[in-house]
Amino acid sequence: MSDMLLIALYAFLGAVLAGLLGAWVLLLIRRRSLSLHLTVVAAVGVTAMLAGTLAVAQAMFLSGHDLRVVTTVVLMAAVVSLATALLLGRWVSARSRALTLAARSFGDG
């Protein structure tokens, strides 16, 4: 198996595991707020990237130092991505509530 195919397989499996875990969590919280759902969706994307990158880095048999560097870079990107997604998710959720209220008041009037 070529190296690139193996790398793609590791990245794919990491993303699939993150996606399945996210789908399971969404099923568990199906009656909760839109904001929480958006948080889970954002976390799935970040976790998929994190799992795939770390699986490939580990499989490449990097030195301990190189693996720590890759892990640090990926974790920092994950933290910033998730924080940004959470802020944007809260904004979308607030606008959704405002739209719901406007639709109700339009129907009442």
Backbone as a ProteinNet text record, in pm:
[ID]
protein_1_A
[PRIMARY]
MSDMLLIALYAFLGAVLAGLLGAWVLLLIRRRSLSLHLTVVAAVGVTAMLAGTLAVAQAMFLSGHDLRVVTTVVLMAAVVSLATALLLGRWVSARSRALTLAARSFGDG
[TERTIARY]
86.1	0	90.3	60	144.7	130.5	233.3	233	115.5	87.7	-21.1	-156.8	-173.9	-299.2	-313.9	-205.1	-207	-234	-172.9	-197.5	-344.1	-396.9	-538.3	-628.6	-593.8	-673.4	-674	-556.7	-549.6	-631.2	-615.4	-690.5	-840	-879.5	-1020.8	-1078	-1005.7	-1055.6	-1068.6	-972.9	-984.1	-1106.4	-1131.5	-1248.3	-1378.3	-1381.6	-1502.7	-1535.1	-1434.1	-1458	-1512.2	-1454.5	-1504	-1647.8	-1677.8	-1813.9	-1915.3	-1877.8	-1969.5	-1993.8	-1888.2	-1903.7	-1993.4	-1972.8	-2055.7	-2201.6	-2226.5	-2364.1	-2430.8	-2357.1	-2410.5	-2443.6	-2354	-2379.5	-2501.9	-2514.4	-2631.3	-2761.3	-2757.1	-2876.4	-2910.5	-2808	-2830.3	-2888.8	-2854.6	-2896.8	-3003	-3075.7	-3166.5	-3273.4	-3305	-3407.8	-3347.9	-3219.1	-3150.8	-3143.2	-3074.3	-3072.9	-2995.5	-3028.2	-2958.5	-2811.2	-2784.3	-2646.6	-2563.3	-2619.9	-2548.2	-2525.3	-2624.2	-2608	-2496.1	-2493.2	-2388.3	-2250.9	-2245.1	-2119.3	-2069.8	-2159.2	-2120.8	-2074.4	-2145.8	-2107.1	-1968.4	-1942	-1809	-1702.7	-1735.1	-1639.3	-1607.8	-1705.2	-1681.2	-1580	-1596.5	-1501.4	-1360.5	-1349.5	-1218.6	-1159.5	-1241	-1193.3	-1152.5	-1224.6	-1189.3	-1051.2	-1026.4	-895.8	-788.1	-816.3	-720.4	-688.6	-790.3	-769.6	-693.5	-731	-662.7	-516.6	-490.5	-353.2	-266.5	-318.2	-239.6	-219.1	-317.7	-302.4	-193.5	-194.1	-92.1	44.9	52.7	181.4	238.3	152.6	198.2	244.2	171.9	206.6	336.6	372.6	495.1	619.7	601	711.9	804.1	741.5	819.4	895.4	1000.3	1069.4	974.9	1005.8	921.2	904.1	1012.7	1007.3	919.1	937	856.1	708.4	679.9	539.3	479.2	557.7	509.1	485.6	572.1	554.7	426.3	406.4	285.1	161.4	168	54.8	24.6	126.7	106.1	42.8	93	38.2	-107.4	-135.9	-272.8	-366.2	-320.9	-405.1	-434.8	-336.3	-359.4	-459.7	-446.3	-543.6	-682.1	-688.2	-816.5	-881.3	-804	-858.6	-913.9	-836.6	-881.9	-1003.9	-1001.3	-1114.9	-1241.2	-1228.7	-1346.1	-1398.2	-1309.9	-1353.8	-1426.6	-1372.5	-1437.4	-1573.2	-1579.1	-1706.2	-1809.3	-1765.5	-1858.5	-1914.9	-1830.2	-1878.5	-1975.1	-1941	-2030.2	-2159.8	-2149.5	-2268.5	-2363.5	-2308.4	-2393.2	-2461.5	-2388.8	-2445.9	-2559.7	-2539.2	-2643.8	-2764.7	-2740.5	-2849.6	-2930.8	-2863.2	-2933.5	-3016.3	-2960.3	-3033.9	-3151.5	-3136.1	-3246.1	-3361.2	-3327.8	-3432.3	-3501.6	-3424.8	-3483.6	-3576.4	-3536.6	-3620.9	-3748.8	-3738.7	-3856.6	-3954.5	-3903	-3989.4	-4054.6	-3976.7	-4034.1	-4142.2	-4121.2	-4222.5	-4350.4	-4333.6	-4451.7	-4528.7	-4456	-4523.9	-4589.8	-4532.1	-4591.8	-4721.9	-4720.9	-4840.6	-4950.1	-4912.9	-5011.3	-5076	-4998.6	-5048	-5113.5
-118	0	123.8	219.1	337.7	420.6	498.8	581.7	679.1	741.3	839.5	774.3	653.1	582.7	546.5	506.3	474.3	599.3	709.6	836.6	876.4	864.8	898	806.8	680.5	586.1	622.8	654.4	695.1	821.7	919.7	1045	1019.9	936.1	902.8	833	735.4	662.1	752.9	843	937.9	1026.6	1073.8	1158.9	1081.7	957.6	876.1	850.9	819.3	796.7	923.2	1037.2	1163.7	1189.3	1161.5	1181.4	1089.7	964.5	870.9	910.5	951.3	997.4	1120.8	1213.5	1333	1302.2	1209	1169.1	1108.6	1027.5	966.8	1074	1171.4	1280.1	1360.8	1389.2	1462.9	1387.7	1256.5	1177.4	1191.2	1192.7	1204.4	1340.3	1444.9	1580.9	1636.3	1548.4	1593.8	1692.3	1696.9	1790	1913.3	1932.5	2045.4	2165.1	2267.7	2394.9	2386.2	2478.6	2490.9	2522.8	2604.5	2641.9	2519.6	2429	2307.3	2219.4	2209.5	2131.4	2188.8	2320.9	2384.8	2362.5	2360	2332.8	2192.7	2096.4	1957.7	1947.2	2010.4	2005.1	2065.7	2178.9	2240.6	2150.2	2089.6	2000.2	1878.4	1830.3	1715.2	1752.2	1867.4	1910	1925.1	1987.7	2007.2	1873.2	1787.4	1657.2	1568.3	1576.1	1498.1	1538.9	1667.6	1717.1	1673.9	1687.3	1651	1502	1419	1273.8	1228.9	1279.6	1241.2	1283.2	1406.1	1456.5	1380.7	1358.7	1287.7	1141.3	1077.9	938.1	926.6	1018.1	1015.6	1047.3	1147.3	1183.2	1067.1	999.9	885.4	771.5	748.7	641	668.5	795.2	831.1	807.3	765.9	739	860.2	974.2	1094.8	1079.9	1155.9	1155.4	1210.3	1183.6	1233.2	1384.1	1454.4	1600.9	1644.9	1583.5	1620.2	1593.4	1482.5	1450.2	1551.7	1595.1	1698.8	1830.9	1864.2	1987.9	1980.8	1870.4	1854.2	1858.6	1790.2	1788.3	1928.2	2003.8	2139.5	2228.6	2222.1	2304.4	2269	2140	2095.4	2132.3	2116.8	2153	2302.6	2385.6	2530.7	2566.9	2504.5	2528.6	2480.9	2368.9	2316.1	2409.6	2462.1	2553.2	2679.4	2738.3	2861.2	2833.5	2723.4	2689.3	2666.2	2593.5	2564.6	2690.5	2774.5	2899.5	2988.6	2998.2	3078.1	3020.3	2889.3	2824.1	2843.4	2838.8	2859.8	3001.6	3099.4	3237.9	3256.6	3202	3214.1	3135.2	3021.9	2942.5	3017.8	3086.2	3166.4	3278.1	3337.7	3444.7	3390	3275.8	3214.8	3178.7	3124.5	3086.1	3208.3	3316.8	3439.4	3494.5	3493.9	3543.3	3451.8	3324.2	3230.2	3258.5	3286.1	3320.9	3450.3	3548.7	3676	3654	3568.1	3538.1	3466.7	3376.9	3306.7	3405.5	3495.8	3596.8	3687.5	3725.6	3811.5	3738.6	3612.7	3533.9	3519.2	3499	3489.2	3619.1	3729.7	3858.1	3894.6	3854.6	3877.4	3797.5	3674.2	3590.5	3641	3701.3	3752.4	3881.5	3960.8	4091	4082.3
0	0	0	-86.2	-93.7	34.3	60.8	181.5	184.9	69.5	66.2	91.3	41.3	64.7	212.6	273.9	416.4	500.5	463.2	533.1	520.3	399.3	376.4	459.3	468.3	546.8	694.9	750.5	891.7	916.5	828.9	845.1	832.8	736.7	716.9	839.2	892.4	1009.7	1131.7	1150.3	1261.2	1247.5	1125.5	1100.6	1116.2	1069.8	1082.5	1229.9	1308.2	1451.5	1518.6	1484.3	1541	1496.6	1370.3	1318.9	1385.9	1404.5	1472	1616.4	1684.9	1822.5	1827.9	1734.5	1729.5	1701.1	1610	1580	1702.9	1776.1	1898.4	2002.2	2018.4	2114	2070.2	1941	1892.5	1920	1909.7	1944.2	2092.4	2175.3	2319.6	2358.6	2285.3	2322.4	2228.1	2159.9	2054.5	2101.4	2226.8	2274.7	2343.7	2327.3	2391.5	2296.1	2337.1	2263.8	2132.2	2043.6	1916.2	1940.5	2039.1	2070.7	2106.8	2184.1	2220.9	2098.2	2010.5	1888.1	1800.5	1787.7	1708.5	1771	1902.5	1972	1938.8	1941.3	1910.2	1765.6	1674.2	1533	1513	1577.9	1568.4	1629.2	1741.9	1808.2	1722.3	1647.3	1559.5	1451.2	1390.8	1288.3	1341.8	1457.3	1519.3	1562.3	1620.6	1666.3	1548.8	1439.3	1320.4	1269.2	1262.1	1219.8	1317.9	1444.5	1548.7	1544.7	1538.1	1537.9	1414.2	1299.4	1176	1175.4	1214.7	1215.2	1314.7	1434	1534.3	1498.5	1437.5	1395.1	1289	1192.8	1088	1146.1	1233.3	1292.9	1374.6	1449.1	1528.4	1437.4	1329.1	1237	1161.7	1150.6	1079	1164.6	1287.3	1378.7	1392.4	1413.2	1437.2	1568.6	1582.4	1711.3	1817.1	1941.5	2050.3	2044.8	2015.3	2005.9	1890.2	1773.5	1656.2	1679.8	1745.1	1774.4	1870.9	1969.8	2062.9	1989.9	1894.6	1817.6	1735.4	1663.1	1583.1	1672.7	1785.5	1878.8	1931.1	1965.6	2016.1	1911.1	1789.4	1681	1654.8	1647.8	1619.4	1735	1857.9	1972.6	1976.2	1945.2	1943.4	1834.2	1717.5	1610.1	1652.4	1722.2	1768.3	1868.7	1961.3	2062.8	1997.7	1907.1	1841.2	1753.5	1679.4	1593.5	1674.2	1783	1864.9	1933.2	1982.8	2045.9	1944.8	1824.7	1720.2	1684.1	1669.4	1635.4	1745.9	1871.1	1982.7	1980.6	1956.6	1950.1	1834.2	1718.1	1603.1	1625.1	1692.4	1723.5	1815.1	1912.9	2002.3	1924.3	1830.5	1749.6	1663.7	1599.7	1517	1602.5	1720.2	1809.6	1852.7	1886	1926.3	1810.5	1689.8	1574	1541.3	1567.2	1544.5	1640.5	1765.7	1862.8	1823.9	1776.4	1733.8	1614.1	1522.4	1407.2	1449.8	1545.2	1596.1	1659.3	1740.2	1803.5	1699.1	1597.3	1492.4	1415	1388.2	1315.7	1399.5	1530.4	1617.2	1624	1636.8	1645.2	1511.6	1402.3	1271.4	1258.3	1306.9	1301	1391.8	1506	1600	1548.8	1476.6	1434	1301.1
[MASK]
+++++++++++++++++++++++++++++++++++++++++++++++++++++++++++++++++++++++++++++++++++++++++++++++++++++++++++++

